[in-house]
PDB file of C-alpha atoms and ligand atoms in Angstrom:
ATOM      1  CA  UNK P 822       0.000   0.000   0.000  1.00 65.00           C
ATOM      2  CA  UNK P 823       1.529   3.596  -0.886  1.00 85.00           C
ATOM      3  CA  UNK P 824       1.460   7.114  -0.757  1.00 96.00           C
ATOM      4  CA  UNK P 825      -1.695   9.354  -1.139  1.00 98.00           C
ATOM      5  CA  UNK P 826      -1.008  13.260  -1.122  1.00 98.00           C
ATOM      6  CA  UNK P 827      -3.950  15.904  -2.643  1.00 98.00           C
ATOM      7  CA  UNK P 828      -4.409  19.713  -2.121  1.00 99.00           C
ATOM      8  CA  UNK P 829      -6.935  22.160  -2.836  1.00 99.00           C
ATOM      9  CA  UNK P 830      -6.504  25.792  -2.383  1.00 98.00           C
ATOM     10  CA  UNK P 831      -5.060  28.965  -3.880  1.00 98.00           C
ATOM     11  CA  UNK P 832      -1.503  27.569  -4.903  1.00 98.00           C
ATOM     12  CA  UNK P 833       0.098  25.397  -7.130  1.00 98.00           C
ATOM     13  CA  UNK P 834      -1.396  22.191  -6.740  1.00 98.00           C
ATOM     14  CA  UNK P 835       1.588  20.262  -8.320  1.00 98.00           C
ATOM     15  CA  UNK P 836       4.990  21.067  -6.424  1.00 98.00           C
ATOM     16  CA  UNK P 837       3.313  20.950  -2.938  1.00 98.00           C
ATOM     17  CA  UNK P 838       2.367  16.831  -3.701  1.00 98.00           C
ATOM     18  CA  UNK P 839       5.359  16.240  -5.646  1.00 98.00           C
ATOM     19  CA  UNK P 840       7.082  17.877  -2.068  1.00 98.00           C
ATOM     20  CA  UNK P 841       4.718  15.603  -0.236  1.00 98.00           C
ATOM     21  CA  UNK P 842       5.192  12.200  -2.209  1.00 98.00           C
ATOM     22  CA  UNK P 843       8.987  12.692  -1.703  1.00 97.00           C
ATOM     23  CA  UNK P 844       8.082  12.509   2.225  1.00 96.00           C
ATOM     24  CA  UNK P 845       6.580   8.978   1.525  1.00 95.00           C
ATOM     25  CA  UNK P 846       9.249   7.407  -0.661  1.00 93.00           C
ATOM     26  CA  UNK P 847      10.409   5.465   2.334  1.00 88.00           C
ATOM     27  CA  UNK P 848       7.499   3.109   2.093  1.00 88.00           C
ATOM     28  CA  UNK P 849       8.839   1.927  -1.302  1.00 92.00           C
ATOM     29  CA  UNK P 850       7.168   2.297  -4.774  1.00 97.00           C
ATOM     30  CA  UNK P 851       7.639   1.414  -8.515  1.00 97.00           C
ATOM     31  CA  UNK P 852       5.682   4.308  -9.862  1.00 98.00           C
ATOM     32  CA  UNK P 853       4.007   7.754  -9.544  1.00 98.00           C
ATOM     33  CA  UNK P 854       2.066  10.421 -10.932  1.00 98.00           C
ATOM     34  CA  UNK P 855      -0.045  13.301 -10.207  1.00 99.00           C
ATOM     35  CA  UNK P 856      -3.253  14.723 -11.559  1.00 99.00           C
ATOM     36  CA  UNK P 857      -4.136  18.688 -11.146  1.00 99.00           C
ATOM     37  CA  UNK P 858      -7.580  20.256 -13.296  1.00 98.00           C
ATOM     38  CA  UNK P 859      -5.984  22.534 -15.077  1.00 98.00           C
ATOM     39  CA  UNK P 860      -7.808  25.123 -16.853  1.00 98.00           C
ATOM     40  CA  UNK P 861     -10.917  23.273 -16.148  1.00 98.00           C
ATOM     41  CA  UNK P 862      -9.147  20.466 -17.579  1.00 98.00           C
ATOM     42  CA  UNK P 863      -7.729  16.895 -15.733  1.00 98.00           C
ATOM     43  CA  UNK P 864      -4.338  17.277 -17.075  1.00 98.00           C
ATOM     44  CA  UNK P 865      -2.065  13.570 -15.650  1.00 98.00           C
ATOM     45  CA  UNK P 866       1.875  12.870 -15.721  1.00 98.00           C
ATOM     46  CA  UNK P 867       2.799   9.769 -14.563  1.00 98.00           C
ATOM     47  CA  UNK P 868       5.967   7.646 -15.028  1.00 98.00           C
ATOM     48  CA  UNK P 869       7.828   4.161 -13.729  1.00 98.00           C
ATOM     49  CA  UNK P 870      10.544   4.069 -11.237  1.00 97.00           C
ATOM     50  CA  UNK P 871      11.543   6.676  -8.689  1.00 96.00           C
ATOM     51  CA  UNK P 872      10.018  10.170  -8.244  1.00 97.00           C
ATOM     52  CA  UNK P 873      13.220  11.894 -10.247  1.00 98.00           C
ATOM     53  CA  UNK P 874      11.450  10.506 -13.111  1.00 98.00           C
ATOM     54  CA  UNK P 875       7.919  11.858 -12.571  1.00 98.00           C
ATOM     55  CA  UNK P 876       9.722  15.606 -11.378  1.00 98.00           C
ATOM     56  CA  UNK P 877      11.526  15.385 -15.202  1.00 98.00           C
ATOM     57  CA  UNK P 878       8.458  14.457 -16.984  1.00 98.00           C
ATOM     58  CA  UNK P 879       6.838  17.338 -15.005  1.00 98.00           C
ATOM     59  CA  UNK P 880       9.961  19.724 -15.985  1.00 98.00           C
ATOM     60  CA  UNK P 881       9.326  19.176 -20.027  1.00 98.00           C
ATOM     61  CA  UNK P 882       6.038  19.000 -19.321  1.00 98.00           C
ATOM     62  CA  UNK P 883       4.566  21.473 -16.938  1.00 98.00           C
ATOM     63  CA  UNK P 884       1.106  21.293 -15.520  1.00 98.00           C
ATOM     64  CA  UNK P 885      -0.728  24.618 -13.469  1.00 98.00           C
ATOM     65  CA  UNK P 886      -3.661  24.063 -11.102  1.00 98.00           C
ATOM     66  CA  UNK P 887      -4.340  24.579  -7.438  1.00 98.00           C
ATOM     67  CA  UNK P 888      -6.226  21.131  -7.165  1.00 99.00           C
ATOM     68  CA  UNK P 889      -4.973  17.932  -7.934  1.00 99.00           C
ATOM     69  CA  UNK P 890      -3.626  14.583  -6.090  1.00 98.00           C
ATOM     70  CA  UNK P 891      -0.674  11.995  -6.352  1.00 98.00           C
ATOM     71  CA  UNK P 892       0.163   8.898  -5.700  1.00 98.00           C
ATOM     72  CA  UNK P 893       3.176   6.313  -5.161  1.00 98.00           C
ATOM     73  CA  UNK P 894       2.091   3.033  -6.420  1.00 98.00           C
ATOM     74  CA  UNK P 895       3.020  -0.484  -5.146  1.00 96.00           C
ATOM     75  CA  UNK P 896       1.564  -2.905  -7.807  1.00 97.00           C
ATOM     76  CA  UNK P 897      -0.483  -5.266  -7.002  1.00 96.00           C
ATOM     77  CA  UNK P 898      -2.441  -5.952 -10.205  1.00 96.00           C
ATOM     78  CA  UNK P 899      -0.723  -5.340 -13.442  1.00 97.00           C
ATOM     79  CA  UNK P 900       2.744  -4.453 -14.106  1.00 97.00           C
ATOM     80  CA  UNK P 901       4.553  -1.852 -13.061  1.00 97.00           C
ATOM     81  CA  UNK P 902       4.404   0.405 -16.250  1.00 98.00           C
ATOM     82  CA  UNK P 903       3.586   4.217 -17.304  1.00 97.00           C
ATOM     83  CA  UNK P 904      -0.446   2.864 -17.979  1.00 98.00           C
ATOM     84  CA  UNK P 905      -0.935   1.066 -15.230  1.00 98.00           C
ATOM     85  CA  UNK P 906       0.858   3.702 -12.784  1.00 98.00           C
ATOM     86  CA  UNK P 907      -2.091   6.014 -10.961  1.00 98.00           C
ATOM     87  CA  UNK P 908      -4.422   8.161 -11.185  1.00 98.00           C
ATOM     88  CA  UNK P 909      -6.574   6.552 -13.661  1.00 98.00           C
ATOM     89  CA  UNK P 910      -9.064   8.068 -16.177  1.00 98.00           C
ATOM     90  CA  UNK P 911     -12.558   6.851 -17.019  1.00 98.00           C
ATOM     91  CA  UNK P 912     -14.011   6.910 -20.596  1.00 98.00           C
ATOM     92  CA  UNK P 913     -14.638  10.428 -21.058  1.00 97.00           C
ATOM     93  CA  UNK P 914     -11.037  11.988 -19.268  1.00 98.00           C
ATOM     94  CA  UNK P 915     -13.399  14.056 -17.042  1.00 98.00           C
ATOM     95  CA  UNK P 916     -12.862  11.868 -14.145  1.00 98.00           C
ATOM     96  CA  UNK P 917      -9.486  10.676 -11.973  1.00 98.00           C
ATOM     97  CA  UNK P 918      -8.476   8.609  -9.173  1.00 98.00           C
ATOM     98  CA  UNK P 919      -6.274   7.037  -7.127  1.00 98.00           C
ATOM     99  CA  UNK P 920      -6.009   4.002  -4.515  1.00 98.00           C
ATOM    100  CA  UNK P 921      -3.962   2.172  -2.221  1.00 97.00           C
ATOM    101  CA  UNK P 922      -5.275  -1.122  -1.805  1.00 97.00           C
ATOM    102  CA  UNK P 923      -6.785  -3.961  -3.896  1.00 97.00           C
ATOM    103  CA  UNK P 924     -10.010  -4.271  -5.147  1.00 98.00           C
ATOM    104  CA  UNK P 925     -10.703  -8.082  -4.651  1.00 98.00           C
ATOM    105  CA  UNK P 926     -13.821  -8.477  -6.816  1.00 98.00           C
ATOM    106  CA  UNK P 927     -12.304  -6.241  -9.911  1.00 98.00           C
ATOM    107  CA  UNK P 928     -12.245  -9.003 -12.394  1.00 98.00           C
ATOM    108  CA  UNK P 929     -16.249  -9.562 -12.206  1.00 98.00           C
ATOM    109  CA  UNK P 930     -16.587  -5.536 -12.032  1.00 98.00           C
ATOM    110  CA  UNK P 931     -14.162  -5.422 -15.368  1.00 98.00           C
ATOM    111  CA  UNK P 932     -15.995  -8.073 -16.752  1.00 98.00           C
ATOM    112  CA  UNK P 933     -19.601  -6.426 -15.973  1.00 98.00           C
ATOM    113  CA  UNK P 934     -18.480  -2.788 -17.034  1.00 98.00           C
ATOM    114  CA  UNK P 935     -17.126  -3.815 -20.207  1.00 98.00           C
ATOM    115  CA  UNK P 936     -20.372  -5.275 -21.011  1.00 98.00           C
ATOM    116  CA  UNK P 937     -21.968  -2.177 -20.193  1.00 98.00           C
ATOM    117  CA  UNK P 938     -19.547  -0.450 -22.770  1.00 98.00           C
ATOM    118  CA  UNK P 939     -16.837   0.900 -20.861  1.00 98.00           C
ATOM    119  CA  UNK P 940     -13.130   0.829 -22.195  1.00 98.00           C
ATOM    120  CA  UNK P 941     -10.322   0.048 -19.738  1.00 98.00           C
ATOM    121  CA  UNK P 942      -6.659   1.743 -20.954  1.00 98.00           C
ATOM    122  CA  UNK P 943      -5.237  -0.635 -17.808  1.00 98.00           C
ATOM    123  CA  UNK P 944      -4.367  -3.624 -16.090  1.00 98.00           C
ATOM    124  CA  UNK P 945      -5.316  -2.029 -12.765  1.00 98.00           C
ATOM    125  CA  UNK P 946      -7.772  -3.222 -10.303  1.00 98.00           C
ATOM    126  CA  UNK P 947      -7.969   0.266  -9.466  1.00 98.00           C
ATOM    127  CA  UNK P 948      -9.519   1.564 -12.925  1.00 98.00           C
ATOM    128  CA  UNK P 949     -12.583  -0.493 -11.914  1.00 98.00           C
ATOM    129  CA  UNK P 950     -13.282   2.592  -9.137  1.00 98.00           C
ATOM    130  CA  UNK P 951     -13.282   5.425 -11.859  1.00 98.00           C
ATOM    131  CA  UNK P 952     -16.095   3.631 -14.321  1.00 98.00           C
ATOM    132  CA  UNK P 953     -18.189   2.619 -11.520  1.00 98.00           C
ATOM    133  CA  UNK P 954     -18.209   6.253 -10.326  1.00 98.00           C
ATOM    134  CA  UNK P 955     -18.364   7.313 -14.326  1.00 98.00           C
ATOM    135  CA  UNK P 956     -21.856   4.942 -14.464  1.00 98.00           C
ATOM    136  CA  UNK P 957     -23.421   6.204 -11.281  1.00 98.00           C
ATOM    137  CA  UNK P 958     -22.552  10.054 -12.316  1.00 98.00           C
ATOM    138  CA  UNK P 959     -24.183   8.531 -16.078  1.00 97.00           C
ATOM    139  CA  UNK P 960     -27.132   7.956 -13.781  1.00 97.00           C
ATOM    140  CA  UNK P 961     -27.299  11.379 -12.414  1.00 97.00           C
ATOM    141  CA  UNK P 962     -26.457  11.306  -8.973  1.00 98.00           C
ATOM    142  CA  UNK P 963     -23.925  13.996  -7.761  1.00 97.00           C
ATOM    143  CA  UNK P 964     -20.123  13.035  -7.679  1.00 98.00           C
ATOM    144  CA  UNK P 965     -20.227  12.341  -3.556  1.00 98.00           C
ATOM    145  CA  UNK P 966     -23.415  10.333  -4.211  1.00 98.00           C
ATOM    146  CA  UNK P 967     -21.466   8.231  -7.024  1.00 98.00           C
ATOM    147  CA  UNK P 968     -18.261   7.288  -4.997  1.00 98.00           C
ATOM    148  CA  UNK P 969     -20.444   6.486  -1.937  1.00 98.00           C
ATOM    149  CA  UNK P 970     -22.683   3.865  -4.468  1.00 98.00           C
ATOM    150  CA  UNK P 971     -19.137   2.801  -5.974  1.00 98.00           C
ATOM    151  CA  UNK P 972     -17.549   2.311  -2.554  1.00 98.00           C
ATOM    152  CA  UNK P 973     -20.411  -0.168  -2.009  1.00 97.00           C
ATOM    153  CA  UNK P 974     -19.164  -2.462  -4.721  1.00 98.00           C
ATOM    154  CA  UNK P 975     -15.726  -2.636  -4.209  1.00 98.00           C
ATOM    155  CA  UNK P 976     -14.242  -5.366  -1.864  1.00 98.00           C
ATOM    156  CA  UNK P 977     -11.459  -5.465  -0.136  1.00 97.00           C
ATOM    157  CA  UNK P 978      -9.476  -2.565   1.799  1.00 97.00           C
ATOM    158  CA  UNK P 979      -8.901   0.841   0.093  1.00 97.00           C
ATOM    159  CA  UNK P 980      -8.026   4.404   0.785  1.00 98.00           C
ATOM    160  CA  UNK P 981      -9.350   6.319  -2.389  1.00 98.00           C
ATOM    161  CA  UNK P 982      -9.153   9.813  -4.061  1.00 98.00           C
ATOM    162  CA  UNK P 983     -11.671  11.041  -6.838  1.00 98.00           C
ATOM    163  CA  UNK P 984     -11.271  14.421  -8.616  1.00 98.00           C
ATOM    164  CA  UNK P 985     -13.714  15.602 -11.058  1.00 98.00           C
ATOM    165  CA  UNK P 986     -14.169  18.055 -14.029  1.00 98.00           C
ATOM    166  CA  UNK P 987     -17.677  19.051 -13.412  1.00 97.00           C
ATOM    167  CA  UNK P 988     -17.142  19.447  -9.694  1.00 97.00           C
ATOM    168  CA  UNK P 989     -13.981  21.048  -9.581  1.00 98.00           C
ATOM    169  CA  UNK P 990     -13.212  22.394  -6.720  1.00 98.00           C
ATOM    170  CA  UNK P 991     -13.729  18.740  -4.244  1.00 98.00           C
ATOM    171  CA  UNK P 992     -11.514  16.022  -3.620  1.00 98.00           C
ATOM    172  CA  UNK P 993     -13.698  13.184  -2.581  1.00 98.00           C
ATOM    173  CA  UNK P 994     -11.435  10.777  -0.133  1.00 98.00           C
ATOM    174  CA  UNK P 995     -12.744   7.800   1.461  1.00 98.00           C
ATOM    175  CA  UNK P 996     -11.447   4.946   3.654  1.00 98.00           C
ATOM    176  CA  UNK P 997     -12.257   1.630   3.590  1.00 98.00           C
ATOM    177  CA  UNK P 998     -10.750  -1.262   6.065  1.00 96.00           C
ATOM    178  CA  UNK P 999      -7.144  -0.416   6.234  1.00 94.00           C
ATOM    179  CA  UNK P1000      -4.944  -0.167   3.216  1.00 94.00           C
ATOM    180  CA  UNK P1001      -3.198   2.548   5.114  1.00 88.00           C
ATOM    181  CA  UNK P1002      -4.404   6.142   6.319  1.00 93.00           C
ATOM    182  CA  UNK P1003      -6.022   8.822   5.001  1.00 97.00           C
ATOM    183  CA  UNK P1004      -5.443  12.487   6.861  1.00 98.00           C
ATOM    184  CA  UNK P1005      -7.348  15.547   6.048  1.00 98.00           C
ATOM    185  CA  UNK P1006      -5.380  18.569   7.128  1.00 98.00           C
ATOM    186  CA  UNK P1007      -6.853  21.387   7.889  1.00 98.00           C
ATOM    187  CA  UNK P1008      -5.180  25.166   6.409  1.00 98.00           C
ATOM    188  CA  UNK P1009      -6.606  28.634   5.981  1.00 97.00           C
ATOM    189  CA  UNK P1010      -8.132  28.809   2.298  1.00 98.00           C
ATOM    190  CA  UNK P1011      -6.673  25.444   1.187  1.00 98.00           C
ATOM    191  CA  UNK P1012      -6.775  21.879   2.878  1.00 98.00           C
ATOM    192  CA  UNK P1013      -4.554  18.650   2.367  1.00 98.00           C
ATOM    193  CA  UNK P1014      -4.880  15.092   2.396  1.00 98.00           C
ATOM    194  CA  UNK P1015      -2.333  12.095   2.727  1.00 98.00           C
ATOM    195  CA  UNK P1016      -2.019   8.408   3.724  1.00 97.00           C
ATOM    196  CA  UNK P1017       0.863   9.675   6.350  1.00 95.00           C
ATOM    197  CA  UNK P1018       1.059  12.452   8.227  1.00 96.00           C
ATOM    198  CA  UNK P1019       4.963  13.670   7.154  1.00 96.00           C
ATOM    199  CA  UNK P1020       3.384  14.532   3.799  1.00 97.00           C
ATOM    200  CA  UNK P1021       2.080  17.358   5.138  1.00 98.00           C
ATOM    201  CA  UNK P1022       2.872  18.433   8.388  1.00 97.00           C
ATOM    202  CA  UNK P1023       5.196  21.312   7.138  1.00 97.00           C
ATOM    203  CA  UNK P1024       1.666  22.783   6.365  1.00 98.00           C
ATOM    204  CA  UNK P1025      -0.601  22.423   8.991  1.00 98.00           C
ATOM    205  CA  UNK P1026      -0.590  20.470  12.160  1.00 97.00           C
ATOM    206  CA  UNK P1027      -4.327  20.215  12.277  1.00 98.00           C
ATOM    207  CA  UNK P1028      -5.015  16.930  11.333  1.00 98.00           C
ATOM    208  CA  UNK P1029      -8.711  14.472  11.162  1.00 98.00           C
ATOM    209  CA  UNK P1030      -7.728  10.794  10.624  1.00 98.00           C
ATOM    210  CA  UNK P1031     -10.663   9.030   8.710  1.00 98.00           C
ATOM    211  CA  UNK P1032     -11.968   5.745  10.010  1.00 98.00           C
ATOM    212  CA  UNK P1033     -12.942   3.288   8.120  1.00 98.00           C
ATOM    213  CA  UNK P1034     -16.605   3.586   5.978  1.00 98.00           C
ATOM    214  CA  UNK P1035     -16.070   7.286   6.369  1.00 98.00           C
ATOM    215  CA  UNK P1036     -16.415   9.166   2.976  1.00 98.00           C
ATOM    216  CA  UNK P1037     -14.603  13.227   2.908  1.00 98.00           C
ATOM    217  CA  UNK P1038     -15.924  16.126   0.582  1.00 98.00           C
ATOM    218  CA  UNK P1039     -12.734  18.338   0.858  1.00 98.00           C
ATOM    219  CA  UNK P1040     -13.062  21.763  -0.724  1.00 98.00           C
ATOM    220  CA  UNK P1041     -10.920  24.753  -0.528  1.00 98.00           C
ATOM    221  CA  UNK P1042     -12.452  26.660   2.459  1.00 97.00           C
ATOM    222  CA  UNK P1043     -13.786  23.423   3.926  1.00 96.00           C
ATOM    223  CA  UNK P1044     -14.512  19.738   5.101  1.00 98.00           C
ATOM    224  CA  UNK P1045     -17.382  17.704   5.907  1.00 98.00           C
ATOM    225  CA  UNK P1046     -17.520  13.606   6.531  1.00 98.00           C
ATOM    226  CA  UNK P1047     -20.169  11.532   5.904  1.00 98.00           C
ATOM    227  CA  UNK P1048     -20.521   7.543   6.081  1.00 98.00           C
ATOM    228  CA  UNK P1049     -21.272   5.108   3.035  1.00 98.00           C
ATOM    229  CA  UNK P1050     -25.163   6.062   3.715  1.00 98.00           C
ATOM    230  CA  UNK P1051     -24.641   9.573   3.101  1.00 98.00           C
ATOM    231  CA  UNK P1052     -25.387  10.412   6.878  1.00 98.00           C
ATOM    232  CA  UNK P1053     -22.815  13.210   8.302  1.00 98.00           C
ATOM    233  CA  UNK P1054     -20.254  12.919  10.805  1.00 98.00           C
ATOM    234  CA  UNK P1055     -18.980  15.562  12.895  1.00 96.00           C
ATOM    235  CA  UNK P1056     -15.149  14.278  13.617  1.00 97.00           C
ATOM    236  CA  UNK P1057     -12.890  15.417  16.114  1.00 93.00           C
ATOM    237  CA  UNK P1058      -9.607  17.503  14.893  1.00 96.00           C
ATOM    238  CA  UNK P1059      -6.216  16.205  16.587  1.00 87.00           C
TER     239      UNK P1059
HETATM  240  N1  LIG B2575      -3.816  -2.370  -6.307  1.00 75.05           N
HETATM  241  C1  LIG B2575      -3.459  -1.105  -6.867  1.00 75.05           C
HETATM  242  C2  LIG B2575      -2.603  -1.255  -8.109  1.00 75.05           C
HETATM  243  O1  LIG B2575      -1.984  -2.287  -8.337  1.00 75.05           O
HETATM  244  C3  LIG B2575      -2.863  -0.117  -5.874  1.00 75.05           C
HETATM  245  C4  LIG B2575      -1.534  -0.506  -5.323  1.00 75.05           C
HETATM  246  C5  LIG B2575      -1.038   0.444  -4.212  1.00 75.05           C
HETATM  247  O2  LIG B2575      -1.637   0.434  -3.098  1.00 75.05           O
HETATM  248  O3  LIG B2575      -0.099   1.190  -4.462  1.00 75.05           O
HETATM  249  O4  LIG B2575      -2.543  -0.347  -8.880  1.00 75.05           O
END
């Protein structure tokens, strides 16, 4: 299981994760990337091997945005390799995330989304997450709505991130069993999230852990918590 980091605020999205994956390369990876909307746009670099790679990609190819996430994949399912390396797109590009963790039913979910028409680009367990938010969206429920019905499929234990183009200024985070942490921290006009805590505590040492089954809507100037129902939590900040 590896590194989560995701911002939303007033500055550029893409250095402070890079920054904040760097603090997680201790817990071992064979891939990165980052996603950041960028002129209302989900604009993704992602490479194999160490970080270096993933800051030169980002050097010849710059991205601007003040919300976005990255990850530090471990594979699980599917080969290390640029494609298979997080976050991953559904069928229309508008649509990102990222996951530590395995989804252990994926192969029937593959096998039932492709017969509703959807196009995988990977070998991921993980792209499974992005269509079934992508249908339930299709279906018209809000983008909070759709991860809470897609987090009700997916088996195993995850820690997920899901970034939008038609909501775009939310991170939606949610935790499920353990396949590590995931930390909301709390800043003035911009919040962060991580699996681990050294991510981000040069920011802000307000922190609120999520439990497991709880679900985050993280915008700019605030964050609320809700479980898989949709019911809110109030959550205590450490
Ligand atoms: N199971 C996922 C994959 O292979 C996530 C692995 C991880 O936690 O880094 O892409």
């Amino acid at each position: 299981m590896c590194g989560i980091v995701a911002y939303v605020g007033s500055r550029e999205a893409t250095p402070l994760i890079f920054e904040g994956l760097k603090r997680l390369e201790y817990r071992g990876y064979d891939s990165a990337g980052i996603a950041v909307i960028q002129d209302g746009r989900i604009a993704i670099r992602r490479d194999v091997g160490k970080l270096v790679n993933l800051g030169e990609l980002l050097e010849a190819e710059p991205m601007a945005g003040c919300i976005g996430m990255g990850h530090t994949r471990w594979a699980t399912h599917g080969k290390p390799s640029q494609i298979n390396a997080h976050p991953h797109l559904d069928c229309t590009g508008r649509l990102v995330v990222i996951q530590n963790g395995i989804v252990e039913n994926f192969r029937a979910l593959r096998q039932e989304l492709e017969a509703a028409g959807h196009r995988f680009a990977s070998e991921t367990d993980t792209e499974v997450i992005v269509h079934l938010v992508e249908r339930y969206l299709a279906e018209g429920h809000d983008l909070v709505t759709s991860v809470r019905f897609t987090l009700g499929r997916i088996e195993g234990a995850h820690a997920i991130v899901v970034m939008s183009e038609a909501e775009p200024d939310k991170l939606v985070a949610a935790r499920l069993g353990n396949a590590g942490g995931v930390t909301v921290g709390l800043g003035d006009g911009e919040m962060f999230l991580a699996s681990d805590i050294p991510a981000i505590l040069e920011h802000t040492h307000q922190m609120i852990h999520l439990d497991s089954k709880n679900v985050a809507v993280i915008t700019a100037s605030g964050v609320s918590f809700m479980d898989l129902e949709g019911n809110s939590l109030s959550k205590e900040v450490l």
